[in-house]
XYZ file of C-alpha atoms in Angstrom:
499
model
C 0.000 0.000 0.000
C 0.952 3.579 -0.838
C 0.143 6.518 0.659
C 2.832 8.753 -0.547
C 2.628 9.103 -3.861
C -0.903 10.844 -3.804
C -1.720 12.219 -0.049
C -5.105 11.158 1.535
C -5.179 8.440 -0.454
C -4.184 4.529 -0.237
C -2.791 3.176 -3.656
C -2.473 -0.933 -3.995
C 1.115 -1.632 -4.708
C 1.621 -5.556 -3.989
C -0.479 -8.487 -3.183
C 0.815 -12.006 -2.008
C -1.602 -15.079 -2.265
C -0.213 -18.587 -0.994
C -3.143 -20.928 -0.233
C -2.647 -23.032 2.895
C -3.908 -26.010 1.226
C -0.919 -25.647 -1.773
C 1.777 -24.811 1.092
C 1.334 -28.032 3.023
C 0.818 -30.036 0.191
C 4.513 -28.773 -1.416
C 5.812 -29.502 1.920
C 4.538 -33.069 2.379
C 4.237 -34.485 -1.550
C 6.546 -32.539 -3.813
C 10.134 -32.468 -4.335
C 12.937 -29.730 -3.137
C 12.712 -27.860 -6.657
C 10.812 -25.009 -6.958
C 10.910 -22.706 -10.363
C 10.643 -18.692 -10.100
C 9.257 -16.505 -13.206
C 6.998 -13.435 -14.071
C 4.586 -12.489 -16.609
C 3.263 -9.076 -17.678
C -0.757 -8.358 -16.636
C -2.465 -7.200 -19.947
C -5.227 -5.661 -18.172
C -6.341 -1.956 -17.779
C -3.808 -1.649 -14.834
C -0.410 -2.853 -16.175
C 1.888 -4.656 -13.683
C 3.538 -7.836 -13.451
C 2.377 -10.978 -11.717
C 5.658 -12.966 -10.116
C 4.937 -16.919 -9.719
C 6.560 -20.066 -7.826
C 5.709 -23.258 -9.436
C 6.966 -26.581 -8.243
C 6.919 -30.005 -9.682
C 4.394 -33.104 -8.189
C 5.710 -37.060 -8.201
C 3.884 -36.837 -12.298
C 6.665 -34.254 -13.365
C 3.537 -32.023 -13.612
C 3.600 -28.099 -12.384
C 2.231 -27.116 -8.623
C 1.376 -23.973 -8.161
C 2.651 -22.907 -4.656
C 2.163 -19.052 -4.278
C 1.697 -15.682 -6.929
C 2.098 -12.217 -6.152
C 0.968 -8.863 -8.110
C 3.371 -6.406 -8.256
C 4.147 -2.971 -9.898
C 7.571 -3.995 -11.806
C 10.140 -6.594 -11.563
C 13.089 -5.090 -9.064
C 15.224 -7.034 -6.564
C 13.109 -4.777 -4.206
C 9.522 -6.312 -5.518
C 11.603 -10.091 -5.838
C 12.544 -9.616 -2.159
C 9.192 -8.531 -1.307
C 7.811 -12.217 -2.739
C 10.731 -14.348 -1.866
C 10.491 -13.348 1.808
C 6.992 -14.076 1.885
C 7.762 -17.715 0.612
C 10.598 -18.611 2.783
C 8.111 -18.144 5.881
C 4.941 -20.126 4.348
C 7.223 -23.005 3.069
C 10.158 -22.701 5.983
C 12.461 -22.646 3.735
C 15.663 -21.475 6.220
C 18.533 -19.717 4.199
C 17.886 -22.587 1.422
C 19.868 -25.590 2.701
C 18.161 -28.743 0.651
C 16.298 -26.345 -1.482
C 16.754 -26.072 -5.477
C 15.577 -23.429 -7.401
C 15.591 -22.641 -11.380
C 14.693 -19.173 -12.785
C 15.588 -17.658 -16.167
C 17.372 -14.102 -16.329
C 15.207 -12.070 -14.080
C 16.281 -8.515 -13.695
C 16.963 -8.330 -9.906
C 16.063 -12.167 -9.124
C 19.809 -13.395 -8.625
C 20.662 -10.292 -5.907
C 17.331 -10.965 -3.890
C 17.747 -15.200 -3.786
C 21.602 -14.418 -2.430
C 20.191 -12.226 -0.016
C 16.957 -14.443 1.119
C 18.290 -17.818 0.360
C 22.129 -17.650 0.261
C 22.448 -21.301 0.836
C 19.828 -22.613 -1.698
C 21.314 -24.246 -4.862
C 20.148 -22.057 -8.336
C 19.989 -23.080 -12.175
C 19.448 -21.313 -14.786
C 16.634 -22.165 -17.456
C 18.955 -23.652 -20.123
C 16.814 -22.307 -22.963
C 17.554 -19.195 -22.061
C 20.937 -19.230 -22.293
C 20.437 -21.066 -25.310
C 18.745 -18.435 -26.835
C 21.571 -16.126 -25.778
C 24.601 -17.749 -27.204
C 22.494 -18.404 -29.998
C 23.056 -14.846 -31.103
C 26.341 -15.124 -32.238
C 26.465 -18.976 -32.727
C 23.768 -19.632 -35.277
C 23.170 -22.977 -36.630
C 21.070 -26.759 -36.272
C 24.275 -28.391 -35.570
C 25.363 -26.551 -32.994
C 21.922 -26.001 -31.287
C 22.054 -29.729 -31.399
C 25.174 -29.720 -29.330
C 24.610 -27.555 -27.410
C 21.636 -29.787 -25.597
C 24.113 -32.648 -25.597
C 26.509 -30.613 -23.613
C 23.668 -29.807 -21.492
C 21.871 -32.926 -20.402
C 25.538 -35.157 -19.581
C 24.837 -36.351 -16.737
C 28.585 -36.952 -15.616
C 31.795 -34.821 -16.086
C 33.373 -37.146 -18.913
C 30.739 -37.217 -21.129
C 30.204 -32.986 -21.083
C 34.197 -32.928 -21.317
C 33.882 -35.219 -24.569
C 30.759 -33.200 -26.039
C 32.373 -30.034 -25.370
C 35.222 -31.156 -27.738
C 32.967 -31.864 -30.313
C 31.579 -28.546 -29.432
C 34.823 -26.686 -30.427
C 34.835 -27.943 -33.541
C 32.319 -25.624 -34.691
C 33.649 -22.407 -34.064
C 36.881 -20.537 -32.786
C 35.878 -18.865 -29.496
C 32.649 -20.770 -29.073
C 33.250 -22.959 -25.965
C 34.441 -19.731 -24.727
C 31.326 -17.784 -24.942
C 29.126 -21.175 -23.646
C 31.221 -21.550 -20.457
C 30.850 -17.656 -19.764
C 27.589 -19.315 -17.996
C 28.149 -20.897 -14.803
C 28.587 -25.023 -15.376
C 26.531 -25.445 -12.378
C 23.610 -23.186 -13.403
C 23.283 -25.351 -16.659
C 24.641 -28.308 -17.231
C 23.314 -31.659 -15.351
C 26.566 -33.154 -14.734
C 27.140 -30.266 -11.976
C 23.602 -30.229 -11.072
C 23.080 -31.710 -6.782
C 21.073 -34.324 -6.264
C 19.236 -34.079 -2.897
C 16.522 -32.748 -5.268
C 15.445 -35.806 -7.381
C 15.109 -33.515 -10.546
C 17.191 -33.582 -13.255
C 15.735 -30.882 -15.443
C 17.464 -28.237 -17.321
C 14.198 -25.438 -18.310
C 12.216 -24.046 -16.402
C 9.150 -25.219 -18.028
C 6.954 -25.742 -14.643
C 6.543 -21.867 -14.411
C 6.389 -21.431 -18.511
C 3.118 -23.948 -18.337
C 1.813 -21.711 -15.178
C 1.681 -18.539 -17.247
C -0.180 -20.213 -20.303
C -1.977 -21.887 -18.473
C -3.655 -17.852 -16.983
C -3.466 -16.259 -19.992
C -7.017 -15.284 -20.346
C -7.231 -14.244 -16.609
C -4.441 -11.876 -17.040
C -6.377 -9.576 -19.593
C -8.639 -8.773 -16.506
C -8.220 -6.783 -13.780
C -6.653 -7.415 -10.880
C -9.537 -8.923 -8.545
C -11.071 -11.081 -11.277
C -7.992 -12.261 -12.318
C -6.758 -13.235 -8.742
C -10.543 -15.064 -8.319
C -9.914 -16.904 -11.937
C -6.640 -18.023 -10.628
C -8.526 -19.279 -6.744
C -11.093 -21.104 -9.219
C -8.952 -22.655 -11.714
C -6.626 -24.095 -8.946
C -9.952 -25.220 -7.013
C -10.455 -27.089 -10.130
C -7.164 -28.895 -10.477
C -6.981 -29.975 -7.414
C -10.437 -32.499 -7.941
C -8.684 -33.169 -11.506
C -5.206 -34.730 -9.996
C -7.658 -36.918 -7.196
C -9.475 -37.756 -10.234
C -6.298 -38.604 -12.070
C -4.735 -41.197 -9.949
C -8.098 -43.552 -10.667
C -6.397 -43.708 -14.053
C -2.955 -45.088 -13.139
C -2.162 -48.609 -13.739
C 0.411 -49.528 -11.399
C 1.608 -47.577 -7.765
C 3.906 -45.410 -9.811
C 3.114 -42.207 -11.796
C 2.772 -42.484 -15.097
C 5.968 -40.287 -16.526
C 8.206 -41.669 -13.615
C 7.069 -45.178 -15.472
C 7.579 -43.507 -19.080
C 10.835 -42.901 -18.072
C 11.695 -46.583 -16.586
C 10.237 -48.064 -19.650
C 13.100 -46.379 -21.535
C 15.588 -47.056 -19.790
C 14.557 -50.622 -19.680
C 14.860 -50.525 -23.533
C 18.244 -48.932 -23.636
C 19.107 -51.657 -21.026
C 19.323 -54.092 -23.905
C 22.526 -52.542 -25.141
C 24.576 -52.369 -22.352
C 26.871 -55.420 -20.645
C 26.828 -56.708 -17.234
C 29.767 -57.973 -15.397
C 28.891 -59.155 -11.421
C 30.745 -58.872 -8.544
C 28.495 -61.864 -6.372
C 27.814 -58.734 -3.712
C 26.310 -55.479 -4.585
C 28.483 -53.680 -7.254
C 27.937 -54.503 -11.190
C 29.842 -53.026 -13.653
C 27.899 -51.662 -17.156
C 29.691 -51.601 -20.503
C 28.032 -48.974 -22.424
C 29.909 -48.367 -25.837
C 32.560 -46.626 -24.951
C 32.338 -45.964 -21.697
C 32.133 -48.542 -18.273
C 29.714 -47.595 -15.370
C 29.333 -49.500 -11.893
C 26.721 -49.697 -9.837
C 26.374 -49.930 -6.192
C 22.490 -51.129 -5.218
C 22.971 -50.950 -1.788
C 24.539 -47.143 -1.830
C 22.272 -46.729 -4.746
C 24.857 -45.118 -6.924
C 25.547 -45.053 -10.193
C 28.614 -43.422 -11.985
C 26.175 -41.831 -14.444
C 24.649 -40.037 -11.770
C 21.812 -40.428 -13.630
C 19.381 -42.368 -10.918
C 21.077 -40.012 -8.112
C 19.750 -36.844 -9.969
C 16.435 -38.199 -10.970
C 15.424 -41.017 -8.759
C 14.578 -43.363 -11.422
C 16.687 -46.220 -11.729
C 18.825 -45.475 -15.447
C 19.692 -47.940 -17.934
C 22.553 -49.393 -15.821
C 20.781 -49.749 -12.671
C 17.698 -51.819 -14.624
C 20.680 -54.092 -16.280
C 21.750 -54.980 -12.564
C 18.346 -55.952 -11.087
C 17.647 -57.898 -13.930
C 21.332 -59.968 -13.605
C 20.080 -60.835 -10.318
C 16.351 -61.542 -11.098
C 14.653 -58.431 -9.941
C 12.146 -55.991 -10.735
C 13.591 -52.554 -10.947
C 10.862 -51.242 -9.707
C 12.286 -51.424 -6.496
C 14.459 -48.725 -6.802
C 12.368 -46.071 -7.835
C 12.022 -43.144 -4.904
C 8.573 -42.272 -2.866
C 8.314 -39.020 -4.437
C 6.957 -40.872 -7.868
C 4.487 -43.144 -5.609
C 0.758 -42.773 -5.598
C 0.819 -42.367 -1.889
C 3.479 -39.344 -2.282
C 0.938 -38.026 -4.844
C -2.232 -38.387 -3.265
C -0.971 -36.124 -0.013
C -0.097 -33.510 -2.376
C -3.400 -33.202 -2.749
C -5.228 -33.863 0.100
C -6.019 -30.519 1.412
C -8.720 -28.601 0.060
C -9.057 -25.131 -1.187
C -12.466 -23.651 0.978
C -15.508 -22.202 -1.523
C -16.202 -18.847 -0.940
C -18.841 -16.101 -1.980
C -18.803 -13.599 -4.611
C -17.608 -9.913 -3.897
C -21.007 -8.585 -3.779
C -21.383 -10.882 -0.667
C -18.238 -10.454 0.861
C -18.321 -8.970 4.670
C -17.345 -4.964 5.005
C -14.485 -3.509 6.792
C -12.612 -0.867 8.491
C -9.638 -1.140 6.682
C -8.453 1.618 4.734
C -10.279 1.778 1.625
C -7.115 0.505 -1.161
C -7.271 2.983 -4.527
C -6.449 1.144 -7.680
C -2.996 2.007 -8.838
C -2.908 4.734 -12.154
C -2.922 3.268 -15.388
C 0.179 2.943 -17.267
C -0.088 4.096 -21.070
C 2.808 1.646 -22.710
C 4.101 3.104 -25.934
C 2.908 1.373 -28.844
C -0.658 -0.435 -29.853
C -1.172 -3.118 -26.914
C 0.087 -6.808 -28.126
C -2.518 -9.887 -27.180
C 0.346 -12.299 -28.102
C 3.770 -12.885 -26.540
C 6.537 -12.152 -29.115
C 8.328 -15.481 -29.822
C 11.775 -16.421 -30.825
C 12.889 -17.109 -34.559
C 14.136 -20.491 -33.206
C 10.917 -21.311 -31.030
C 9.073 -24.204 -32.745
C 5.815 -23.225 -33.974
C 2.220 -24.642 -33.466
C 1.189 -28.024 -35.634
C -2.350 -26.553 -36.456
C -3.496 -22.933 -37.851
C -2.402 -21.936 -41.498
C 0.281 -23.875 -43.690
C 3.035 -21.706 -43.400
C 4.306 -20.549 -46.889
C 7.705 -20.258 -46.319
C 9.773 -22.063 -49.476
C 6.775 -21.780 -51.589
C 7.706 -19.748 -55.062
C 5.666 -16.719 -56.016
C 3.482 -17.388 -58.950
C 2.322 -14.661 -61.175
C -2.043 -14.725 -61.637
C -1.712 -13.454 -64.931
C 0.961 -15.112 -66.825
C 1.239 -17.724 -64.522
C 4.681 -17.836 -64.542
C 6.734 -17.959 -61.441
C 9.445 -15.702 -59.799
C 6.759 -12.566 -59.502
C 3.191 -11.232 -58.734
C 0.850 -9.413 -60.422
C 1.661 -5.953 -59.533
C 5.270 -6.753 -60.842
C 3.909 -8.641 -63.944
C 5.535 -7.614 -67.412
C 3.051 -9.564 -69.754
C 1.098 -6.711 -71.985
C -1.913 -8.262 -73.599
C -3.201 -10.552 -71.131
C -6.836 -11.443 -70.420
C -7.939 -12.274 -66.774
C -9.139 -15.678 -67.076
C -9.134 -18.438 -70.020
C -13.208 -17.911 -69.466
C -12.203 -13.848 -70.293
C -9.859 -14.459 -72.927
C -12.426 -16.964 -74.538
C -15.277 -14.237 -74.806
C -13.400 -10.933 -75.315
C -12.079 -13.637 -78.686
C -15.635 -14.439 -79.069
C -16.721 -11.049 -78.961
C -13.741 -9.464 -81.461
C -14.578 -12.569 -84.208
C -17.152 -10.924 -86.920
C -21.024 -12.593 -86.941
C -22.667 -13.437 -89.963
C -23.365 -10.215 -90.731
C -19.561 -9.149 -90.529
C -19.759 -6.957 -88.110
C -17.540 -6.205 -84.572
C -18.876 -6.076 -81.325
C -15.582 -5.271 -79.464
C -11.697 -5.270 -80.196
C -9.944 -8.223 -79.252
C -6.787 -6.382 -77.266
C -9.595 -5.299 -74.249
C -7.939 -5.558 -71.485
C -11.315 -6.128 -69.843
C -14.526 -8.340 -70.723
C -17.811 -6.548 -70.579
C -20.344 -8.154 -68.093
C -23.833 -7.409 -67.987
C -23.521 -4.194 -65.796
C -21.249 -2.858 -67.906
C -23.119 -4.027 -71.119
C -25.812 -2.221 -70.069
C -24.308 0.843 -68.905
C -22.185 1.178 -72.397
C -25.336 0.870 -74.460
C -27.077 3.375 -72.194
C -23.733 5.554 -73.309
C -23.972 4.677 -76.981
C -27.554 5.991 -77.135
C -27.062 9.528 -75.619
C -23.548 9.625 -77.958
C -23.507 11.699 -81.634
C -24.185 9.321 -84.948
C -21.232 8.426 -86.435
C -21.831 11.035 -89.457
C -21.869 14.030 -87.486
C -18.334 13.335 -86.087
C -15.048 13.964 -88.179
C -14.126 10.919 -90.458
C -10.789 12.493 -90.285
C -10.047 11.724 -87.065
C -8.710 7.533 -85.957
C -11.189 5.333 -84.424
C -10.183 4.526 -80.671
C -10.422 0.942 -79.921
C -11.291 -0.864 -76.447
C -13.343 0.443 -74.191
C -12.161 4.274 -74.604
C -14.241 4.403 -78.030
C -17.485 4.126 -76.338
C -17.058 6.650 -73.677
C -18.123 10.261 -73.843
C -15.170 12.690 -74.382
C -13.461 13.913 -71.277
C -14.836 16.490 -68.903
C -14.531 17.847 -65.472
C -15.651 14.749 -63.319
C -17.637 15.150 -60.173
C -16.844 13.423 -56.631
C -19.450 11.070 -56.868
C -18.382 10.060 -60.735
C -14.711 9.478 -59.537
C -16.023 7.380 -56.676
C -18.498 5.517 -59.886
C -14.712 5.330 -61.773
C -12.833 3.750 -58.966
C -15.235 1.283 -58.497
C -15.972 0.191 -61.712
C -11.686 0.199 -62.428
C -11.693 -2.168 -59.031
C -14.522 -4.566 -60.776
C -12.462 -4.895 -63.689
């Protein structure tokens, strides 16, 4: 609240909203992880709406807490973050992971707030960064090799390969911090291996419409749609077929497949060693360890892991941790957001009556759509893009150029056109010519009409000077030339439009 800027009166600044019912179920059913981003408000008053998102045991988004503020500052990221770290008890970040993209102010707050928490950055930001300067499939290819290694050697022998395609380019990639971006670096007290911050990304799509209201209906919309969710994810776990979610199974069923590749070599105690093309791994059930680091960062048992069970006749299931359990899952979600009334109904107060904050004229005509990167992929449905497709001309029909640019000089509109101003040129059986055949334009019955009705009220032929050339086309049968008034050019411009 401000009361500064206009005296006597209380302007809204921030608000904070962090529903009990979402706190305590990130605390007891969701992972360490937690994903910070912002999105613009495209309502009447103009502001920005900062959001935490986390992740449940179905790799699916949680929304944990939102707050509306005025701009994005460390001061208005401090203001949010130190709201959070009481509702979710988050110390100074010991355990805690948290992803963000480039936030202007976010990095000073967290090492402020949460000096002790561990922080990524959203690799597709930084993608689209270095992409810049370093253009190219090949080495946007790479670049997500480099990026999802799970263990030093393998990053070490991408980057190589990465070098290759440019002087100076591994340079410019490891201006970045390794251990913002790259999974080999990544801890793994948080059982999440990802590398975008696509949790938060999902969060703002998923309020789109509610942010082109104000503030109030907008925060309601949000209450109601998360009311919503929360039946739809009970709902969901009716559908599962087994006690683990079904992405954490998506995930084992791959690595099950890739299983088939690798070789096992036993120990007769706990330790196997993996031979996966070039590289060996070993594997330590008991520790549950793996030298990819794979199954440490995600939880799920990885290719080498499922070889071992399987050497020694068990399910891998085994090894996959209670966060991807329906039981984890289900207490995620088993508090309630409480129904309330509309605003007409809600109680009155003596609290200071809250002003809404001046509107913000932006410069520019207002955007409905967010502006998207040339290397974002773009939507499989809406219009067939026409991108390669050659220009072909509507008149000549030849390719390379349009209409406007066309070159051709006696051309007729259509073969339908061509075939009646021909028609219409060829002498009858009495030898006579109802029009020339170089019109560049077919009379239809309008004009028929209305060059008859010209004809009539025109001299007879003999009172005009034989001396002077016939015009041919259309010109001929038009009076001679005057001083036109509006409403005849407006007649002109329409009829030259028709043609």
């Amino acid at each position: 609240m401000d009361s500064e800027t206009e005296p006597g009166k209380n302007l809204f600044v921030y608000f904070y909203v962090c529903f009990d019912a979402l706190k305590k179920g990130w605390l007891e059913g969701c992972r360490r992880i937690i994903g910070f981003d912002d999105c613009f408000l495209k309502g009447a008053c103009k502001g920005e709406l900062l959001v935490v998102v986390g992740k449940n045991g179905n790799q699916q988004m949680f929304p944990i807490a939102w707050a509306v503020v005025d701009q994005e500052t460390k001061y208005s990221w401090s203001f949010f973050i130190n709201y959070l770290k009481d509702d979710l008890q988050l110390g100074t970040g010991e355990g805690l992971t948290v992803m963000a993209d480039m936030q202007k102010g976010f990095a000073a707050a967290m090492n402020e707030v949460l000096p002790n928490a561990e922080f990524r950055m959203c690799a597709r930001h930084i993608w689209s960064n270095w992409h810049k300067k370093w253009k190219g499939e090949e080495r946007r290819k790479q670049f997500w090799r480099c990026s999802k290694s799970s263990y030093e050697v393998k990053f070490k022998d991408e980057l190589e390969k990465m070098d290759k395609l440019g002087k100076d380019i591994c340079r410019d990639l490891l201006y970045y911090p390794k251990k913002s971006w790259v999974r080999a670096y990544f801890e793994v007290h948080s059982k999440c291996d990802v590398v975008e911050n696509n949790m938060c990304e999902t969060f703002n799509s998923w309020i789109l419409a509610s942010r082109h209201k104000s503030i109030i209906t907008m925060l309601e919309e949000i209450r109601r749609k998360i009311m919503t969710r929360q039946v739809d994810m009970l709902k969901y776990t009716d559908t599962w077929i087994s006690n683990i979610s079904p992405m954490a199974r998506l995930l084992l069923e791959d690595s099950k497949d890739h299983a088939r590749k690798c070789t096992v070599l036993w120990n007769a105690n706990v330790e196997f060693e993996i031979g996966e093309g070039l590289h060996k791994h070993v594997v330590n059930l008991t520790d549950k360890v793996c030298t990819c680091r794979a199954w440490q960062l995600r939880g799920i048992p990885c290719q080498h892991v499922v070889l071992a069970y399987y050497h020694i006749n068990e399910e891998p299931e085994q090894a996959v941790e209670h966060w991807y359990k329906r039981d984890t899952f289900l207490k995620a979600y088993k508090y309630f957001i409480q129904p309330m009334t509309n605003m007409k109904m809600w109680p009155e107060t003596n609290n200071p009556k809250i002003e809404p904050p001046k509107p913000k004229p932006m410069p520019g005509r207002p955007q409905r759509n967010r502006r998207k990167g040339k290397d974002e992929p773009k939507k499989k449905y809406g219009k067939l893009s026409k991108c390669g497709v050659k220009m072909t001309c509507s008149k000549c029909h030849q390719q390379g150029h349009n209409k406007r640019y066309c070159k051709a000089e006696n051309w007729m509109p259509s073969q339908q056109g061509s075939q009646i101003s021909q028609g219409a040129s060829q002498p009858d059986a009495a030898g006579s010519s109802s029009q020339p055949t170089n019109s560049m334009c077919f009379d239809t019955t309008r004009f028929r009409r209305v060059n008859e009705a010209r004809s009539s009220s025109q001299p007879t032929p003999s009172s005009t000077d034989s001396s002077r050339p016939a015009r041919r086309g259309l010109g001929s049968q038009l009076p001679p030339k005057g001083k036109a008034t509006t409403s005849q050019k407006k007649r002109k411009g329409c009829k030259q439009r028709r043609c």
